[in-house]
GROMACS .gro file of C-alpha atoms in nm:
model
  266
    1UNK     CA    1   1.176   2.262   0.661
    2UNK     CA    2   1.382   1.999   0.474
    3UNK     CA    3   1.562   2.285   0.296
    4UNK     CA    4   1.667   2.427   0.637
    5UNK     CA    5   1.794   2.083   0.742
    6UNK     CA    6   1.997   2.053   0.423
    7UNK     CA    7   2.148   2.398   0.472
    8UNK     CA    8   2.232   2.313   0.832
    9UNK     CA    9   2.404   1.984   0.742
   10UNK     CA   10   2.597   2.161   0.466
   11UNK     CA   11   2.726   2.425   0.709
   12UNK     CA   12   3.021   2.385   0.949
   13UNK     CA   13   2.814   2.442   1.265
   14UNK     CA   14   2.827   2.080   1.385
   15UNK     CA   15   3.206   2.078   1.367
   16UNK     CA   16   3.238   2.417   1.539
   17UNK     CA   17   3.001   2.301   1.812
   18UNK     CA   18   3.204   1.982   1.863
   19UNK     CA   19   3.531   2.173   1.918
   20UNK     CA   20   3.363   2.447   2.126
   21UNK     CA   21   3.392   2.732   1.877
   22UNK     CA   22   3.024   2.824   1.843
   23UNK     CA   23   2.855   3.130   1.988
   24UNK     CA   24   2.560   3.097   2.225
   25UNK     CA   25   2.314   3.154   1.940
   26UNK     CA   26   2.489   2.899   1.718
   27UNK     CA   27   2.500   2.646   2.002
   28UNK     CA   28   2.125   2.685   2.056
   29UNK     CA   29   2.065   2.632   1.685
   30UNK     CA   30   2.281   2.317   1.678
   31UNK     CA   31   2.112   2.174   1.988
   32UNK     CA   32   1.771   2.246   1.835
   33UNK     CA   33   1.850   2.051   1.518
   34UNK     CA   34   2.010   1.763   1.711
   35UNK     CA   35   1.704   1.736   1.937
   36UNK     CA   36   1.444   1.754   1.661
   37UNK     CA   37   1.603   1.590   1.356
   38UNK     CA   38   1.739   1.234   1.365
   39UNK     CA   39   1.957   1.313   1.062
   40UNK     CA   40   2.133   1.594   1.251
   41UNK     CA   41   2.176   1.379   1.564
   42UNK     CA   42   2.321   1.096   1.353
   43UNK     CA   43   2.562   1.334   1.182
   44UNK     CA   44   2.676   1.472   1.520
   45UNK     CA   45   2.733   1.121   1.660
   46UNK     CA   46   2.937   1.032   1.352
   47UNK     CA   47   3.149   1.346   1.396
   48UNK     CA   48   3.219   1.251   1.756
   49UNK     CA   49   3.322   0.901   1.652
   50UNK     CA   50   3.552   1.038   1.379
   51UNK     CA   51   3.706   1.285   1.623
   52UNK     CA   52   3.772   1.011   1.874
   53UNK     CA   53   3.936   0.794   1.607
   54UNK     CA   54   4.160   1.082   1.498
   55UNK     CA   55   4.257   1.159   1.860
   56UNK     CA   56   4.347   0.798   1.931
   57UNK     CA   57   4.549   0.774   1.612
   58UNK     CA   58   4.760   1.080   1.705
   59UNK     CA   59   4.804   1.002   2.074
   60UNK     CA   60   5.160   0.911   2.200
   61UNK     CA   61   5.223   0.760   2.542
   62UNK     CA   62   5.504   0.940   2.733
   63UNK     CA   63   5.758   0.710   2.913
   64UNK     CA   64   5.739   0.733   3.292
   65UNK     CA   65   6.112   0.811   3.330
   66UNK     CA   66   6.120   1.099   3.081
   67UNK     CA   67   6.049   1.375   3.335
   68UNK     CA   68   6.324   1.249   3.567
   69UNK     CA   69   6.572   1.233   3.280
   70UNK     CA   70   6.494   1.591   3.184
   71UNK     CA   71   6.538   1.716   3.541
   72UNK     CA   72   6.865   1.526   3.576
   73UNK     CA   73   7.005   1.672   3.254
   74UNK     CA   74   6.940   2.025   3.376
   75UNK     CA   75   7.164   1.979   3.678
   76UNK     CA   76   7.535   2.084   3.641
   77UNK     CA   77   7.838   2.000   3.866
   78UNK     CA   78   7.870   2.364   3.977
   79UNK     CA   79   7.515   2.392   4.081
   80UNK     CA   80   7.413   2.044   4.187
   81UNK     CA   81   7.170   2.182   4.443
   82UNK     CA   82   7.001   2.428   4.207
   83UNK     CA   83   6.628   2.409   4.206
   84UNK     CA   84   6.446   2.349   3.890
   85UNK     CA   85   6.115   2.528   3.856
   86UNK     CA   86   5.868   2.299   3.692
   87UNK     CA   87   5.652   2.480   3.434
   88UNK     CA   88   5.296   2.371   3.421
   89UNK     CA   89   5.186   2.359   3.063
   90UNK     CA   90   4.826   2.422   2.974
   91UNK     CA   91   4.680   2.175   2.726
   92UNK     CA   92   4.610   2.330   2.391
   93UNK     CA   93   4.449   2.191   2.080
   94UNK     CA   94   4.716   2.148   1.815
   95UNK     CA   95   4.648   2.301   1.471
   96UNK     CA   96   4.656   1.963   1.291
   97UNK     CA   97   4.394   1.832   1.531
   98UNK     CA   98   4.156   2.117   1.453
   99UNK     CA   99   4.222   2.095   1.080
  100UNK     CA  100   4.166   1.719   1.078
  101UNK     CA  101   3.845   1.752   1.274
  102UNK     CA  102   3.720   2.028   1.044
  103UNK     CA  103   3.806   1.825   0.736
  104UNK     CA  104   3.626   1.522   0.874
  105UNK     CA  105   3.321   1.732   0.957
  106UNK     CA  106   3.307   1.892   0.614
  107UNK     CA  107   3.351   1.554   0.442
  108UNK     CA  108   3.080   1.397   0.653
  109UNK     CA  109   2.840   1.688   0.594
  110UNK     CA  110   2.902   1.679   0.218
  111UNK     CA  111   2.854   1.302   0.207
  112UNK     CA  112   2.535   1.326   0.413
  113UNK     CA  113   2.398   1.598   0.188
  114UNK     CA  114   2.481   1.403  -0.128
  115UNK     CA  115   2.314   1.090   0.007
  116UNK     CA  116   2.012   1.293   0.111
  117UNK     CA  117   1.985   1.452  -0.237
  118UNK     CA  118   2.023   1.111  -0.400
  119UNK     CA  119   1.747   0.974  -0.182
  120UNK     CA  120   1.518   1.262  -0.285
  121UNK     CA  121   1.594   1.194  -0.653
  122UNK     CA  122   1.522   0.822  -0.611
  123UNK     CA  123   1.194   0.898  -0.434
  124UNK     CA  124   1.097   1.136  -0.715
  125UNK     CA  125   1.182   0.877  -0.981
  126UNK     CA  126   0.988   0.614  -0.788
  127UNK     CA  127   0.682   0.840  -0.777
  128UNK     CA  128   0.706   0.895  -1.153
  129UNK     CA  129   0.726   0.519  -1.214
  130UNK     CA  130   0.426   0.458  -0.987
  131UNK     CA  131   0.223   0.722  -1.172
  132UNK     CA  132   0.319   0.572  -1.508
  133UNK     CA  133   0.213   0.227  -1.384
  134UNK     CA  134  -0.125   0.364  -1.275
  135UNK     CA  135  -0.168   0.539  -1.611
  136UNK     CA  136  -0.075   0.218  -1.793
  137UNK     CA  137  -0.324   0.020  -1.587
  138UNK     CA  138  -0.590   0.279  -1.661
  139UNK     CA  139  -0.512   0.259  -2.035
  140UNK     CA  140  -0.524  -0.120  -2.024
  141UNK     CA  141  -0.859  -0.116  -1.845
  142UNK     CA  142  -0.995   0.136  -2.094
  143UNK     CA  143  -0.872  -0.069  -2.391
  144UNK     CA  144  -1.012  -0.386  -2.241
  145UNK     CA  145  -1.349  -0.216  -2.198
  146UNK     CA  146  -1.342  -0.103  -2.563
  147UNK     CA  147  -1.244  -0.451  -2.679
  148UNK     CA  148  -1.520  -0.602  -2.470
  149UNK     CA  149  -1.776  -0.362  -2.619
  150UNK     CA  150  -1.647  -0.436  -2.971
  151UNK     CA  151  -1.664  -0.809  -2.900
  152UNK     CA  152  -2.026  -0.777  -2.790
  153UNK     CA  153  -2.106  -0.579  -3.105
  154UNK     CA  154  -1.939  -0.841  -3.324
  155UNK     CA  155  -2.138  -1.112  -3.151
  156UNK     CA  156  -2.454  -0.922  -3.236
  157UNK     CA  157  -2.345  -0.885  -3.598
  158UNK     CA  158  -2.254  -1.253  -3.626
  159UNK     CA  159  -2.570  -1.366  -3.454
  160UNK     CA  160  -2.768  -1.588  -3.694
  161UNK     CA  161  -3.081  -1.393  -3.600
  162UNK     CA  162  -2.927  -1.062  -3.715
  163UNK     CA  163  -3.015  -0.944  -4.064
  164UNK     CA  164  -2.793  -0.712  -4.264
  165UNK     CA  165  -2.941  -0.433  -4.478
  166UNK     CA  166  -2.716  -0.227  -4.707
  167UNK     CA  167  -2.864   0.119  -4.761
  168UNK     CA  168  -2.733   0.302  -5.070
  169UNK     CA  169  -2.809   0.659  -5.167
  170UNK     CA  170  -3.029   0.758  -5.461
  171UNK     CA  171  -2.959   1.018  -5.727
  172UNK     CA  172  -2.960   1.298  -5.465
  173UNK     CA  173  -2.676   1.133  -5.268
  174UNK     CA  174  -2.499   0.877  -5.486
  175UNK     CA  175  -2.200   0.833  -5.250
  176UNK     CA  176  -2.413   0.762  -4.944
  177UNK     CA  177  -2.374   0.413  -4.800
  178UNK     CA  178  -2.475   0.270  -4.464
  179UNK     CA  179  -2.539  -0.079  -4.328
  180UNK     CA  180  -2.816  -0.166  -4.083
  181UNK     CA  181  -2.816  -0.477  -3.859
  182UNK     CA  182  -3.154  -0.574  -3.714
  183UNK     CA  183  -3.213  -0.862  -3.473
  184UNK     CA  184  -3.581  -0.933  -3.429
  185UNK     CA  185  -3.514  -1.193  -3.157
  186UNK     CA  186  -3.307  -0.973  -2.925
  187UNK     CA  187  -3.498  -0.662  -3.036
  188UNK     CA  188  -3.184  -0.465  -3.130
  189UNK     CA  189  -3.098  -0.235  -3.421
  190UNK     CA  190  -2.756  -0.101  -3.520
  191UNK     CA  191  -2.634   0.106  -3.811
  192UNK     CA  192  -2.283   0.145  -3.950
  193UNK     CA  193  -2.205   0.467  -4.140
  194UNK     CA  194  -1.976   0.395  -4.437
  195UNK     CA  195  -1.992   0.722  -4.634
  196UNK     CA  196  -2.209   1.031  -4.613
  197UNK     CA  197  -2.178   1.314  -4.866
  198UNK     CA  198  -2.104   1.648  -4.706
  199UNK     CA  199  -2.401   1.875  -4.637
  200UNK     CA  200  -2.437   2.251  -4.585
  201UNK     CA  201  -2.382   2.367  -4.227
  202UNK     CA  202  -2.753   2.403  -4.152
  203UNK     CA  203  -2.850   2.052  -4.271
  204UNK     CA  204  -2.810   1.700  -4.135
  205UNK     CA  205  -2.888   1.336  -4.218
  206UNK     CA  206  -3.167   1.167  -4.023
  207UNK     CA  207  -3.273   0.804  -4.023
  208UNK     CA  208  -3.643   0.720  -4.016
  209UNK     CA  209  -3.848   0.403  -3.964
  210UNK     CA  210  -4.160   0.360  -4.177
  211UNK     CA  211  -4.452   0.204  -3.987
  212UNK     CA  212  -4.794   0.115  -4.115
  213UNK     CA  213  -4.945   0.447  -4.024
  214UNK     CA  214  -4.658   0.686  -3.950
  215UNK     CA  215  -4.288   0.770  -3.975
  216UNK     CA  216  -4.065   0.760  -3.665
  217UNK     CA  217  -3.735   0.949  -3.637
  218UNK     CA  218  -3.459   0.714  -3.513
  219UNK     CA  219  -3.178   0.969  -3.481
  220UNK     CA  220  -2.909   1.167  -3.661
  221UNK     CA  221  -2.631   1.022  -3.878
  222UNK     CA  222  -2.291   1.189  -3.879
  223UNK     CA  223  -1.989   1.077  -4.083
  224UNK     CA  224  -1.754   1.197  -3.808
  225UNK     CA  225  -1.896   0.918  -3.592
  226UNK     CA  226  -1.806   0.632  -3.826
  227UNK     CA  227  -1.870   0.331  -3.606
  228UNK     CA  228  -2.153   0.098  -3.518
  229UNK     CA  229  -2.430   0.298  -3.362
  230UNK     CA  230  -2.731   0.176  -3.169
  231UNK     CA  231  -3.067   0.299  -3.299
  232UNK     CA  232  -3.413   0.232  -3.154
  233UNK     CA  233  -3.566  -0.101  -3.254
  234UNK     CA  234  -3.909  -0.072  -3.416
  235UNK     CA  235  -4.111  -0.393  -3.395
  236UNK     CA  236  -4.336  -0.339  -3.694
  237UNK     CA  237  -4.110  -0.128  -3.914
  238UNK     CA  238  -4.172  -0.178  -4.285
  239UNK     CA  239  -3.868   0.013  -4.411
  240UNK     CA  240  -3.578   0.237  -4.314
  241UNK     CA  241  -3.505   0.561  -4.492
  242UNK     CA  242  -3.244   0.834  -4.468
  243UNK     CA  243  -3.351   1.194  -4.519
  244UNK     CA  244  -3.186   1.535  -4.529
  245UNK     CA  245  -3.340   1.770  -4.275
  246UNK     CA  246  -3.276   2.097  -4.101
  247UNK     CA  247  -3.055   2.086  -3.793
  248UNK     CA  248  -3.257   2.093  -3.474
  249UNK     CA  249  -3.575   1.978  -3.648
  250UNK     CA  250  -3.647   1.606  -3.607
  251UNK     CA  251  -4.024   1.613  -3.664
  252UNK     CA  252  -4.058   1.691  -4.035
  253UNK     CA  253  -4.151   1.369  -4.212
  254UNK     CA  254  -4.149   1.542  -4.552
  255UNK     CA  255  -3.776   1.612  -4.561
  256UNK     CA  256  -3.583   1.513  -4.873
  257UNK     CA  257  -3.537   1.137  -4.889
  258UNK     CA  258  -3.196   1.022  -5.018
  259UNK     CA  259  -3.200   0.647  -4.937
  260UNK     CA  260  -3.448   0.372  -4.846
  261UNK     CA  261  -3.447  -0.002  -4.780
  262UNK     CA  262  -3.743  -0.236  -4.726
  263UNK     CA  263  -3.733  -0.457  -4.416
  264UNK     CA  264  -3.993  -0.703  -4.540
  265UNK     CA  265  -3.804  -0.850  -4.835
  266UNK     CA  266  -3.591  -1.083  -4.632
   0.00000   0.00000   0.00000
């Protein structure tokens, strides 16, 4: 609908309607827009004001004695009693008047359209800025949440009750290195993957806790997830070990062991 309003304001219908040159259909269209769109009504009022200003500027007051002077000059000595037939002139719109009104209408319509387009552009730019602000706020909130989580993790690592265990690989995985942080007071366990040698597609690294009577699988280790990772805390764990197992199988305690650290030597 805004496109129709723009097209209407850009046309010359308002000017034609003002000077009485529109057809019945065009008049109905103009009256519809004036009645239903404040922008059209405002443009029409402005045209009327401009037309009135132009009319006043071009108006000339005729002296009262001019008609008598003209009649007197038409009389001659030989025909002093001759009657002069006064011609009644019908008022016509002069060409300059129509041209000036049309020019004013076109200028006003063009200015109105340009201002309307500029307003649309400013609204669009404003919406973009608002969206960018919301995105920035979202990014800030996300970063703050990450920093808060990292801060909590660092507090756990720096807690005097946390013990650090460096787990190095054996001959089967010499480049393997991980670090475990265990807090027996807060009952938390975390592990940080430093390096893990690459395995065949069907295999994976698993971390196990050795208890007095059994082994408990604590989860999978993946080098692509190189960050502090929470693992289940085992109250009576004697040692931690890393084994190579088959993907999807987390129950085989006899998988190949590639690293182990005792938890009772500190």
